[in-house]
Coordinates of C-alpha atoms in Angstrom, one line a residue:
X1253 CA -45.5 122.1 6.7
X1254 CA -45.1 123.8 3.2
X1255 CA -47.6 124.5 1.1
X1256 CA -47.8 124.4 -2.2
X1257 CA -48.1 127.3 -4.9
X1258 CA -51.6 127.5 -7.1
X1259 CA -49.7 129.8 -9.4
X1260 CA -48.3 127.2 -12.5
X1261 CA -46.0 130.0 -13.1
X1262 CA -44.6 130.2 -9.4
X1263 CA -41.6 127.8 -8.5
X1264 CA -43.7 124.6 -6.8
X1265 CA -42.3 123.6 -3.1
X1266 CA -41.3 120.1 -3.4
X1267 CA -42.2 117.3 -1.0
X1268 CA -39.6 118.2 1.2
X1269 CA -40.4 122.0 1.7
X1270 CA -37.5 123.3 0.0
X1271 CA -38.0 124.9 -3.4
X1272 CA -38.9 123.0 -6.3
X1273 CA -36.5 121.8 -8.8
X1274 CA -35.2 124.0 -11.9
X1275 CA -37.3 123.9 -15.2
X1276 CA -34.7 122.0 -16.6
X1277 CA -35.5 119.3 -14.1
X1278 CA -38.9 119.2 -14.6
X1279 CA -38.1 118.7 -18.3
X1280 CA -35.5 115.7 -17.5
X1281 CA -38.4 114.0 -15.4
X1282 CA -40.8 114.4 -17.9
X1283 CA -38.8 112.9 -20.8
X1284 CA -37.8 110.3 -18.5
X1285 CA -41.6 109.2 -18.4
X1286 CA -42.3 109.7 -21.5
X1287 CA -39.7 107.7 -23.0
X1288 CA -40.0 104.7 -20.3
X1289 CA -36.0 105.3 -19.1
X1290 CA -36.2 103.9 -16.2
X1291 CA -34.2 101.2 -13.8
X1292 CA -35.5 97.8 -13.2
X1293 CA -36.4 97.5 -9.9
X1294 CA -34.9 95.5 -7.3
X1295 CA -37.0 93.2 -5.3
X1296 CA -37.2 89.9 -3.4
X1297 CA -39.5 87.0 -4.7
X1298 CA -40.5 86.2 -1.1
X1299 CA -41.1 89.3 -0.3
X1300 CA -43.4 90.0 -3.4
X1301 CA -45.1 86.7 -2.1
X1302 CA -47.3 88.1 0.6
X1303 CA -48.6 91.4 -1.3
X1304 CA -50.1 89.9 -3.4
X1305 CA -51.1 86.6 -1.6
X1306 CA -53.3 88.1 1.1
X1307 CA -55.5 90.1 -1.3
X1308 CA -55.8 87.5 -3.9
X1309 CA -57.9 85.2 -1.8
X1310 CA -60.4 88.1 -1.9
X1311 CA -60.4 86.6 -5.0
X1312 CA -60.2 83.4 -4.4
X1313 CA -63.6 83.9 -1.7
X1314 CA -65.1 84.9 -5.0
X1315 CA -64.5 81.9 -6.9
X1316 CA -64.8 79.5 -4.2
X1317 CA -68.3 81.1 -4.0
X1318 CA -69.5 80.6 -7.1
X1319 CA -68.5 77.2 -6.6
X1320 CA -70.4 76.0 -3.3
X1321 CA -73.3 77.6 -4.2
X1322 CA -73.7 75.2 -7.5
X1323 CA -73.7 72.6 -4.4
X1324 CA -75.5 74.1 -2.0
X1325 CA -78.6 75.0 -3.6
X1326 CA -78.9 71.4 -4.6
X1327 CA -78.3 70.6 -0.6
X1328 CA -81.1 73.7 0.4
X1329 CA -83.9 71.7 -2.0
X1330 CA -83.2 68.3 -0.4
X1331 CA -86.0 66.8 1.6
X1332 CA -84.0 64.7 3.0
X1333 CA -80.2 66.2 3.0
X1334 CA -81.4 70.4 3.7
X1335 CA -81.8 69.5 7.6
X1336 CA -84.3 72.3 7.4
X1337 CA -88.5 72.7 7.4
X1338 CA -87.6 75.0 4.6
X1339 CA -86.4 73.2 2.1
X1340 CA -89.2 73.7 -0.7
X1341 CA -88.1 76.6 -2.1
X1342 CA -89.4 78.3 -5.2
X1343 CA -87.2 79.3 -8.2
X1344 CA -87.6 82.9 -7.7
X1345 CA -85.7 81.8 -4.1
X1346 CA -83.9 79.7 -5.4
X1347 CA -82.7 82.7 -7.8
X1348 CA -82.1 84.8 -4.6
X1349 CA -79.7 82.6 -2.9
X1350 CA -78.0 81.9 -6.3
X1351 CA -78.0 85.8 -7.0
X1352 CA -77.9 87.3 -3.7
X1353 CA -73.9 87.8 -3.7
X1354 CA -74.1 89.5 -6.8
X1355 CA -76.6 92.2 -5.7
X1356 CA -74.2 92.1 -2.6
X1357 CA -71.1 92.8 -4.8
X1358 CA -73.3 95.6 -6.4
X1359 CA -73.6 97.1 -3.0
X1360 CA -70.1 96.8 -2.2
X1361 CA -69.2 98.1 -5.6
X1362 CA -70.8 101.7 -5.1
X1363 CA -69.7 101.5 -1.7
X1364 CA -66.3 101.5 -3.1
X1365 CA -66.5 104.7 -4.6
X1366 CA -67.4 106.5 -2.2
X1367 CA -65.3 105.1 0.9
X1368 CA -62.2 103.8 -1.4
X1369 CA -60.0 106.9 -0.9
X1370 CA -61.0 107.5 2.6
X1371 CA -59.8 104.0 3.9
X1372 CA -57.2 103.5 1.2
X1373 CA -56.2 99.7 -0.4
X1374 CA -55.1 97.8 2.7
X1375 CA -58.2 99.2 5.2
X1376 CA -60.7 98.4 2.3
X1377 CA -58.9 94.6 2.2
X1378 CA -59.2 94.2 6.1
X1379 CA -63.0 95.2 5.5
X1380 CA -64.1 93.2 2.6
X1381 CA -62.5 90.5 4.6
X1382 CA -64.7 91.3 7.6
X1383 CA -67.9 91.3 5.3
X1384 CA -67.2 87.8 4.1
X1385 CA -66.9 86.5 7.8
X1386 CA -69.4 88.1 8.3
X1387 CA -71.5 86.9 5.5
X1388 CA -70.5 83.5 5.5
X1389 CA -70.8 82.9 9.3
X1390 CA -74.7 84.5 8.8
X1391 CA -75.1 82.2 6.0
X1392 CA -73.9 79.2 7.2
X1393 CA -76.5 79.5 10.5
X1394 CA -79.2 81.1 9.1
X1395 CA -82.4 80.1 10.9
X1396 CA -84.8 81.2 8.0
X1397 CA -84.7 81.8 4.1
X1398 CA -84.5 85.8 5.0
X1399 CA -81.3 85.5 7.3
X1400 CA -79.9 83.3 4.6
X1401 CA -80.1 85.9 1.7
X1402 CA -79.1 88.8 3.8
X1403 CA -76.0 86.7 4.8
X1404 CA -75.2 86.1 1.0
X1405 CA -75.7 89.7 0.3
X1406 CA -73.2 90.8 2.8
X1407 CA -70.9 88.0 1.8
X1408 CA -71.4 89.6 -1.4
X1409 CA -70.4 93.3 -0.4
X1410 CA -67.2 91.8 0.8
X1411 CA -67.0 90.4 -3.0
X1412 CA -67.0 93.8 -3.9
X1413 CA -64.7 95.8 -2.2
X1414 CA -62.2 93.0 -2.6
X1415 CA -62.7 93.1 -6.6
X1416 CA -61.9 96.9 -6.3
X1417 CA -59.3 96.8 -4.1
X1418 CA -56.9 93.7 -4.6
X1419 CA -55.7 94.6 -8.3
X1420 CA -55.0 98.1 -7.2
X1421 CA -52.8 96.9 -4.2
X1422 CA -51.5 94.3 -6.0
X1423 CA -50.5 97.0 -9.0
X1424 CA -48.9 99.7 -6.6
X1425 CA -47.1 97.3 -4.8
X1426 CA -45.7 94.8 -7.2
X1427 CA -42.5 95.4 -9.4
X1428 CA -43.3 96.8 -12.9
X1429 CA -41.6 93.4 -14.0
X1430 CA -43.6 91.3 -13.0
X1431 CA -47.4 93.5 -12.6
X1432 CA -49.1 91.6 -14.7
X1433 CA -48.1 87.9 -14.0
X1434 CA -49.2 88.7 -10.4
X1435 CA -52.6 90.2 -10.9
X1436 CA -53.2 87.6 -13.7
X1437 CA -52.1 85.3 -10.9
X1438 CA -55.4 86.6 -9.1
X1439 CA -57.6 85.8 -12.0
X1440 CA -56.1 82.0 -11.2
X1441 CA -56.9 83.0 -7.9
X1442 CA -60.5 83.2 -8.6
X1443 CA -60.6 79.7 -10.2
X1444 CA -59.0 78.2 -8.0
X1445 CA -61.3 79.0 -5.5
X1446 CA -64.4 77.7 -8.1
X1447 CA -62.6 74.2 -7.9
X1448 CA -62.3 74.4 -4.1
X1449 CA -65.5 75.4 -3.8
X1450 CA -66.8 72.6 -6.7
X1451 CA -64.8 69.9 -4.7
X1452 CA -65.9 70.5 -1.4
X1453 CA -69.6 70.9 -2.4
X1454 CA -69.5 67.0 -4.2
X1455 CA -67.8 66.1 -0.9
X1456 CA -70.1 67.3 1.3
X1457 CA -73.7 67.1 -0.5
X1458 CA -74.7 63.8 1.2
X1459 CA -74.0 65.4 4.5
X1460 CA -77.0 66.5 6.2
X1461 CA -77.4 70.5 6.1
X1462 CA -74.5 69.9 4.1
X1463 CA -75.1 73.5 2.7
X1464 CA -74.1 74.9 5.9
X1465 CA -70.7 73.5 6.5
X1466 CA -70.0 75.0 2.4
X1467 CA -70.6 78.2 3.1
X1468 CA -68.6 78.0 7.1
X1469 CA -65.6 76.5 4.9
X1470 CA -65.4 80.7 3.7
X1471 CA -64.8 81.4 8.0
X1472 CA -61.1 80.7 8.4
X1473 CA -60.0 81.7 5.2
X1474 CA -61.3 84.9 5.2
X1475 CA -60.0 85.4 8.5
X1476 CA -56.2 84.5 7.1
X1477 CA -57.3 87.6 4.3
X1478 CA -58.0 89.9 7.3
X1479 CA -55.0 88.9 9.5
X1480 CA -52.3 89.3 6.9
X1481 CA -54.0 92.2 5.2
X1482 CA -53.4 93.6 9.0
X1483 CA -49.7 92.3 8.6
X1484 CA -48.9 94.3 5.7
X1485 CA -48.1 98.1 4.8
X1486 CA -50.2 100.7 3.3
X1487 CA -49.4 101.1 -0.3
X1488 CA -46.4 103.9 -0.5
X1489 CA -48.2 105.3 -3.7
X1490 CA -51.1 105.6 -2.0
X1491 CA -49.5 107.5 1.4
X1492 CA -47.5 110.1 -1.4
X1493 CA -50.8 110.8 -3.2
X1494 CA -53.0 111.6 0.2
X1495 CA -49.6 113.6 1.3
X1496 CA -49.3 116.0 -1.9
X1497 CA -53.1 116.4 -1.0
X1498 CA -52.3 118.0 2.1
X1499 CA -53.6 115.0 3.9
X1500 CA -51.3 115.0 7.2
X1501 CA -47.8 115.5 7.8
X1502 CA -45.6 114.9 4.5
X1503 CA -42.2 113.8 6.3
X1504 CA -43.7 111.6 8.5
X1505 CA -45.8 109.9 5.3
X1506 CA -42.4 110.0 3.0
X1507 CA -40.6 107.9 6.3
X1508 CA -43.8 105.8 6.1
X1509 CA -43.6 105.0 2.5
X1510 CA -40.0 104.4 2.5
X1511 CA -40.6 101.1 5.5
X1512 CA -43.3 100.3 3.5
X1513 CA -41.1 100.2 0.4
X1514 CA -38.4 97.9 2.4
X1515 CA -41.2 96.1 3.6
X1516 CA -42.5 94.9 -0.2
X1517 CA -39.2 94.6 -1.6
X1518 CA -36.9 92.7 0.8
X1519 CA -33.3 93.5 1.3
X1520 CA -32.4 93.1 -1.8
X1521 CA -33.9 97.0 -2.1
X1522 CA -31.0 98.2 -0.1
X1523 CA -30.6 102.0 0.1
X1524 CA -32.2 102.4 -3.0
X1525 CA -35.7 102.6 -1.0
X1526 CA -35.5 106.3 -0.2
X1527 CA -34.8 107.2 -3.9
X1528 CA -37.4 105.3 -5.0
X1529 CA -40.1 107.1 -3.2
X1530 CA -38.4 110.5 -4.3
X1531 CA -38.9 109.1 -8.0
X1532 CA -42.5 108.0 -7.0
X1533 CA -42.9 111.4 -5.7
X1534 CA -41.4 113.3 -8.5
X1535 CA -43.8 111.3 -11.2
X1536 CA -47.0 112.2 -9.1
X1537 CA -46.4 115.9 -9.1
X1538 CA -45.8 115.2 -12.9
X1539 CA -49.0 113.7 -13.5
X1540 CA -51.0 116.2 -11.5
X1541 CA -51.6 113.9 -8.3
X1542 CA -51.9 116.8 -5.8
X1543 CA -55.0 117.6 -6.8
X1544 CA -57.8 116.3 -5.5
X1545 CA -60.7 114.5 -7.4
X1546 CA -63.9 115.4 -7.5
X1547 CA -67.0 113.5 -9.0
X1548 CA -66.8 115.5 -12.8
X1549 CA -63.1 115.0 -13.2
X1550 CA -63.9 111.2 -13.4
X1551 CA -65.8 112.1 -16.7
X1552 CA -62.8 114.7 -18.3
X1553 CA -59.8 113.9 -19.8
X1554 CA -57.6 111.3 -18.7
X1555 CA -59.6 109.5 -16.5
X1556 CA -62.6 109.7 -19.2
X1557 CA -59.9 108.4 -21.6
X1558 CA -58.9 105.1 -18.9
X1559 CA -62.8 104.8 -18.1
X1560 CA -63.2 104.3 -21.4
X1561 CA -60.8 101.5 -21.7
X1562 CA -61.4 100.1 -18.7
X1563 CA -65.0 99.6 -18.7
X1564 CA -65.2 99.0 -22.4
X1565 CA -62.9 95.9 -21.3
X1566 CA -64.9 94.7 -18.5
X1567 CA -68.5 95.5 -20.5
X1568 CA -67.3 93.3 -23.5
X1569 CA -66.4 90.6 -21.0
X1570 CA -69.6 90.0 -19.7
X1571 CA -71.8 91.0 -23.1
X1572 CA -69.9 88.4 -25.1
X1573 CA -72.0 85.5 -23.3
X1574 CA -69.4 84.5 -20.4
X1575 CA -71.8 83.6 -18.2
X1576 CA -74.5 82.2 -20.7
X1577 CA -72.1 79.9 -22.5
X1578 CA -71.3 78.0 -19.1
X1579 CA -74.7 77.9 -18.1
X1580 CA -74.7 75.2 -21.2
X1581 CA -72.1 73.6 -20.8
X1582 CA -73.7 70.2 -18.8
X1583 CA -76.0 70.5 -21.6
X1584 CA -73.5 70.4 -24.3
X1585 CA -70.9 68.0 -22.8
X1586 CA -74.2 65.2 -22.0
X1587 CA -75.5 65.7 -25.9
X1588 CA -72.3 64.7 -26.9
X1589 CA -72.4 61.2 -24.9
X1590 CA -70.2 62.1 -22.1
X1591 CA -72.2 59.8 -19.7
X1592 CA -70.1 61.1 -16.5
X1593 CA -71.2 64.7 -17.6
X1594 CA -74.8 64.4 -16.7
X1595 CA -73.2 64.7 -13.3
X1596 CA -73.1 68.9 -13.6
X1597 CA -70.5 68.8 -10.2
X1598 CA -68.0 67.0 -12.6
X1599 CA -68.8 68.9 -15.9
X1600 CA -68.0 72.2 -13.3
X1601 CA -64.7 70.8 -12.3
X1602 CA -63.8 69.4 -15.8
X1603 CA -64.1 72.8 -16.9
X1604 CA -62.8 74.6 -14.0
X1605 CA -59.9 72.5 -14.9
X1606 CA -59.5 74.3 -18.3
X1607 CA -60.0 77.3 -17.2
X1608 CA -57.2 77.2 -13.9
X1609 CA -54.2 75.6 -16.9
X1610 CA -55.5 78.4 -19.2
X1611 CA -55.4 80.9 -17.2
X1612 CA -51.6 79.3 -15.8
X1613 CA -50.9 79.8 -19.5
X1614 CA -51.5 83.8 -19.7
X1615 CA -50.0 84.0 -16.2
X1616 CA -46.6 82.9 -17.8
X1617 CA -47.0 85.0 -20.7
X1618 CA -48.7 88.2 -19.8
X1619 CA -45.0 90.1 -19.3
X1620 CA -43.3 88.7 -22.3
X1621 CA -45.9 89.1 -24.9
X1622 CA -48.1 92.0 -23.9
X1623 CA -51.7 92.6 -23.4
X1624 CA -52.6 93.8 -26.5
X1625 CA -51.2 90.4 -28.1
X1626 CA -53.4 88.0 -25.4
X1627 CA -56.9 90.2 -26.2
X1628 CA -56.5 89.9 -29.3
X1629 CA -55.9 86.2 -30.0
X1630 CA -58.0 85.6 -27.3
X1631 CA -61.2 87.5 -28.3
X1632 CA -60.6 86.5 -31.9
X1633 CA -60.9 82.6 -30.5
X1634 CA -64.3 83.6 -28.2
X1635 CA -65.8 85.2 -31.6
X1636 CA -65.1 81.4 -33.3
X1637 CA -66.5 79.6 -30.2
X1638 CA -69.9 81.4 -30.7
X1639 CA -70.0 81.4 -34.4
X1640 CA -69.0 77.3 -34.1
X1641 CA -71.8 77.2 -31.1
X1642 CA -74.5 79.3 -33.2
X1643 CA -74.2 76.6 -36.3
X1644 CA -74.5 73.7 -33.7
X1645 CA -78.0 75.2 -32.7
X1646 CA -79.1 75.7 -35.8
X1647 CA -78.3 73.2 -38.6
X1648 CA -74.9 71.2 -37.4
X1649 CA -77.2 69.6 -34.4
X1650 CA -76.3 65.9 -35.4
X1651 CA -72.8 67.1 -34.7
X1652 CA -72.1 67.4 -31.0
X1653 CA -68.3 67.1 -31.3
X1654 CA -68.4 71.0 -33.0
X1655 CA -70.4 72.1 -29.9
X1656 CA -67.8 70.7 -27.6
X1657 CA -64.9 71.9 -29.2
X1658 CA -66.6 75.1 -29.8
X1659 CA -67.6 75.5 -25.4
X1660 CA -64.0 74.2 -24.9
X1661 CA -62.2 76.9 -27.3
X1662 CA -64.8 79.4 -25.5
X1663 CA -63.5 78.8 -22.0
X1664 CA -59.9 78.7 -23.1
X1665 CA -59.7 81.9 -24.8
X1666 CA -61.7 83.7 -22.2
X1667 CA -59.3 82.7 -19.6
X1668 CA -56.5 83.7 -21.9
X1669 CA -57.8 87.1 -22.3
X1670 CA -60.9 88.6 -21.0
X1671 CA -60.5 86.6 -17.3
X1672 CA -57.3 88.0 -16.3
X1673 CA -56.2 90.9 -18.9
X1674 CA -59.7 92.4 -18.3
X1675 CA -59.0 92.6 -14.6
X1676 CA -55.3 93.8 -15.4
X1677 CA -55.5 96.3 -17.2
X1678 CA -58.8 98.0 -14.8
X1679 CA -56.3 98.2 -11.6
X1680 CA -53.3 99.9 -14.2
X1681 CA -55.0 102.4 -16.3
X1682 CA -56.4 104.8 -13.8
X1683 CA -54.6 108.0 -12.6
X1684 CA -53.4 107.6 -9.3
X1685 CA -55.8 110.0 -8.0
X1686 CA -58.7 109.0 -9.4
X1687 CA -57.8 105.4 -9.4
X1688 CA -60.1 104.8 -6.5
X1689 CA -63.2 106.4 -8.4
X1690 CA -62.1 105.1 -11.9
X1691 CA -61.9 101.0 -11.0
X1692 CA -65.3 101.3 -8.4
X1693 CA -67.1 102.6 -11.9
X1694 CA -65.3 99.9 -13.9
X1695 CA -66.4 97.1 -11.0
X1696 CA -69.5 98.4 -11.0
X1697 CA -70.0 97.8 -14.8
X1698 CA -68.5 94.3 -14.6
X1699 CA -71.1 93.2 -12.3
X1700 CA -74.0 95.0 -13.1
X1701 CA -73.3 93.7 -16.7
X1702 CA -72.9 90.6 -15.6
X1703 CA -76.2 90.7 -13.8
X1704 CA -78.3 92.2 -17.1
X1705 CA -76.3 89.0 -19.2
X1706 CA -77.5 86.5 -16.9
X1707 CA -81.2 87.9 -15.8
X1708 CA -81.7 88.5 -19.6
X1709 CA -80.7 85.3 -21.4
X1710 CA -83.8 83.2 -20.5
X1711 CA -86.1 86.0 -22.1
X1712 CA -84.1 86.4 -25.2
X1713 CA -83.1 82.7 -25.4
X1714 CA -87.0 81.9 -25.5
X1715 CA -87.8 85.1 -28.2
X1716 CA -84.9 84.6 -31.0
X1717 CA -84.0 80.7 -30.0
X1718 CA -80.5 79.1 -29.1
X1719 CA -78.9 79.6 -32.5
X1720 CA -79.1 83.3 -32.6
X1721 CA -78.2 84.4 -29.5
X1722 CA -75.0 82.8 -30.1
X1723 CA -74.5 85.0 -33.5
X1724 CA -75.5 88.1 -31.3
X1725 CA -73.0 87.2 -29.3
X1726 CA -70.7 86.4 -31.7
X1727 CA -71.3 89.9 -33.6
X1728 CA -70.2 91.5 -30.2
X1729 CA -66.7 89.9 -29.4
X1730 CA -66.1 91.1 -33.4
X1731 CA -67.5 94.5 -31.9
X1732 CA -64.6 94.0 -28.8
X1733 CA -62.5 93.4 -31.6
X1734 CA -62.6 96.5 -32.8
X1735 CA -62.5 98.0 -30.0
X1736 CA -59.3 96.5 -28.7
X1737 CA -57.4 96.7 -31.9
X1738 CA -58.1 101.0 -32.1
X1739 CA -58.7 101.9 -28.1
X1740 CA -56.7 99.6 -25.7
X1741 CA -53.2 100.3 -25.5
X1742 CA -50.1 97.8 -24.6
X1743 CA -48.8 98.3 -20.9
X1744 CA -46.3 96.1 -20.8
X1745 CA -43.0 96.8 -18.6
X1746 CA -44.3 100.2 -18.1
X1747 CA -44.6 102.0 -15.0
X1748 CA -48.2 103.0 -13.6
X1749 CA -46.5 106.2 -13.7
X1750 CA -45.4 106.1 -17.3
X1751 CA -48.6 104.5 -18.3
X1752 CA -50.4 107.4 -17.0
X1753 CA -47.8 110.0 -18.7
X1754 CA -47.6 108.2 -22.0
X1755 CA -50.8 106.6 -22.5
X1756 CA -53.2 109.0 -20.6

């Protein structure tokens, strides 16, 4: 097997051990990159279908649940419906089994790092799919309160390596066309699975132990995850990068990549498939993807430049209220004389509603008008919603209507921009060979800040009141503002490639 030279100066062996290509080469690839001249590429619709199918109902698992548990820890405090001697659990428990996926997708999120590049995308699918059978077949017969959170904390590892690796398979495996609509597609993915996981919790909470059968309803659809994740190929980018590491045989992983390649596409790829992975080859030894990472090239140069994009995204997502504005909504919605809101299950799927047609909306759009575009607009509606919900707490109280428009504009324009472009542009923005590292730091962020947001609102709620936590929050989506208009650049119809020649 060739090697390749450490001397910059020396001719570089290609992938096929012959000598590298001329300087002039070199120079035509380059400018190809950087001036995003490249062919559309041919694909299949069905055959795009199942990559990114299987791993977005990682994310669905996620959403669905958030969902059940709004059900189920009414069904766990029942005296009558909990089917268990139990039942009469304290808050701080109550907090555990609300909470307990989260420290579990915590876990799973530092597990990531460390394991990610080992197993690669498809192996780290098939396990986060393992996790939540796992976890949800614990949960669901849990004898005691301990065996319940230690289920929903391994249910919530599986949260966790599926929030890591699902938009990075779904990026190196879908067309550059049509990236984004597919991993915004897993964002609708996510709240989908909230209004499954809403609907069969109102359907099932007069059942007895009725919180059992909502968490075993996770069982055979995370074991449709695992079987086709087992169906379908590695990620070719993936097999190139370990191979220009030196990590096994290169032919046999450029024939590998090339099936896989046919495999994603369809037949409407043709012979092209071979050329392709020559291209995908010739870009990676452009942007430096033989060498290997270690832990301080995460913090230098381009990666520190895509860390700070990505988890500037994924930090403003959480610290601009998202989960603190929903936890009023039933509130809201009943002050306004909504009588069949006091019923939170259908305030949940009222606005789980919104959020799936939103979300539909920035699906459709995502390709055609850019990222940039939908953060923007987006974030610029979120810092309204706050402002508008901030002067409902503090002198517009007699005027309910303003605090429902203001929650509804809220959950709109999160779902147009934060939900899914947050999540888009993480799995994009990476270098290939730190990609792995890069998104488990940027996961990591995204639920530990989610975490602080929740755990900390009741505190600061009860220390500065209603009415200015809202203008906090409101000062800090103009903050994400500013912070999108001069840092986060527009993606669109590029290349992860070209994004990471261009941008990076």
């Amino acid at each position: 097997m060739a090697t390749e030279s450490s001397d910059p100066e020396q001719p570089r062996l290609s992938f096929f051990g012959k000598s590298d290509k001329s300087t002039d080469e070199i120079d035509n690839a380059r400018e190809t990159l950087l001036n995003g001249d490249h062919s559309l590429e041919s694909y299949s619709v069905l055959s795009a279908i199942p990559p990114f199918f299987f791993p977005a109902i990682g994310g669905l698992l996620y959403g669905y649940d958030i969902g059940a548990t709004s059900g189920a820890t009414i069904s766990l405090e029942s005296a009558t419906l909990s089917g268990t001697s139990w039942y009469n659990l304290s808050s701080v428990e109550i907090g555990l089994v609300v909470s307990g996926s989260l420290y579990g997708a915590l876990i799973g999120s530092i597990l990531a790092f460390t394991i990610a590049d080992f197993l690669g995308r498809r192996r780290e699918l098939i396990t986060s799919s393992l996790l939540y059978l796992v976890g949800a077949l614990v949960t669901a017969v849990a004898p005691n309160f301990a065996i319940l959170v230690i289920g929903r904390v391994v249910y919530g590892m599986g949260i966790g390596l599926a929030m890591h690796a699902a938009p990075m398979y779904i990026a190196e495996t879908a067309p550059s066309q049509i990236r984004g609509r597919l991993i915004s597609l897993k964002e609708l993915f996510i709240v989908l699975g909230m209004l499954l996981g809403y609907t069969v919790g109102s359907l099932e909470i007069d059942i007895v132990a009725g919180w059992r059968y909502m968490y075993a309803t996770s069982i055979p659809v995370s074991l449709l995850m695992g079987i086709g994740m087992w169906w379908l190929p590695p990620s070719p980018r993936w097999l190139l990068l370990c191979a220009i590491q030196g990590k096994g045989n290169t032919e046999e992983a450029r024939q590998t990549a090339i099936c896989c390649l046919c495999r994603l596409r369809g037949e409407t790829i043709g012979d092209s498939a071979p050329e392709q992975v020559d291209e995908m080859l010739n870009e990676l030894s452009y942007v430096e993807g033989e060498k290997e990472s270690s832990f301080r090239d995460i913090f230098e140069g381009k990666c520190l430049k895509a860390l700070t994009i990505g988890a500037g995204l994924v930090l403003f997502q959480q610290i601009t209220g998202q989960p603190s504005v929903l936890y009023y909504a039933a509130t809201i919605l009943k002050s306004a004389g909504f009588s069949a809101a006091s019923d939170a299950t259908r305030v949940s799927i009222l606005l789980g509603l919104l959020k799936l047609i939103m979300t539909g909306v920035a699906v459709l759009v995502v390709d055609k008008l850019g990222r940039r575009p939908l953060l923007l607009g987006g974030v610029s509606g979120i810092a309204v919603s706050l402002f508008l919900l901030a002067s409902y707490y503090t002198f517009l109280n007699n005027a309910p209507f303003i605090a429902v428009c203001a929650l509804l504009l809220y959950v709109g324009c999160y779902q147009l921009s934060f939900g899914p472009i947050g999540w888009l542009m993480i799995s994009e923005i990476f270098p290939l060979r730190l990609r792995g590292r890069g998104l488990s730091i940027a996961v990591l962020v995204n639920f530990a800040s989610n975490a602080l947001v929740t755990f900390a609102f009741s505190p600061v709620e009860t220390l500065i009141g209603a009415g200015m936590l809202f203008v906090v929050f409101g000062v800090i989506a103009l903050l994400a503002l500013v912070f999108i208009y001069f840092i986060v650049p527009e993606t669109k119809g590029l290349t992860l490639e070209e994004i990471e020649a261009k941008i990076l």
